[in-house]
């Protein structure tokens, strides 16, 4: 049968592993997914996709913490880079959009983002 409740699964073909809540065979609720490359997501799931609040830990040392919808960054979030810089703003369908604050490890600059391209002071 399909997993339902709390449990863990290692996916075939080296696609990663999940530990958390299941609803009728789909990742749903809170859980942690570790990708085959070691990157991991900890947070909410709905219908098998990242959804709600969560954190994604990249193999580069960068960390995104914020909102997701349908598996993509969507809503308010903060990206912390391994070099100490950080960017806080809104995402729409995985793309940063609208005003954002980019904080360098050594100071701060205001930026405006339009569909993934930076413009404004400090660029």
Phi, psi and omega in degrees: 000178179276143177298140179210124186109208181264137179182181182230152178211136170259123185277145181296155176074018178067030182276005178112188181215153183229140172226124181163211185268143179236144172228113179048047175085002179242145174296121182203132186105214181261145180187182179226130179241125177253120179289164179300329181275002178097346176295150183217152177237133177232121180160212184273149175228150172213129179053038175084003182237157174300133183201140183086210181271144177189174178232136177244124183255109182279156179291348177280348185100351176288151179224127172255130175232124180169207186264148178231153170214132180050039176087353183246155172298126184204113183113201182286141178197169180223127177254120177252124184266153184297340179275001179100348176286160176212151178226129182236131181179209182243146176242149177226110180061034178092355183246133177290136183213155179078188182291146179215156175250119177256120181251116176283158178303334183253000183174198185223146175219142176271136178230158170240131183248139177230104177049046173095351179252133182273144171206160180112185182300143175088001181265000000 
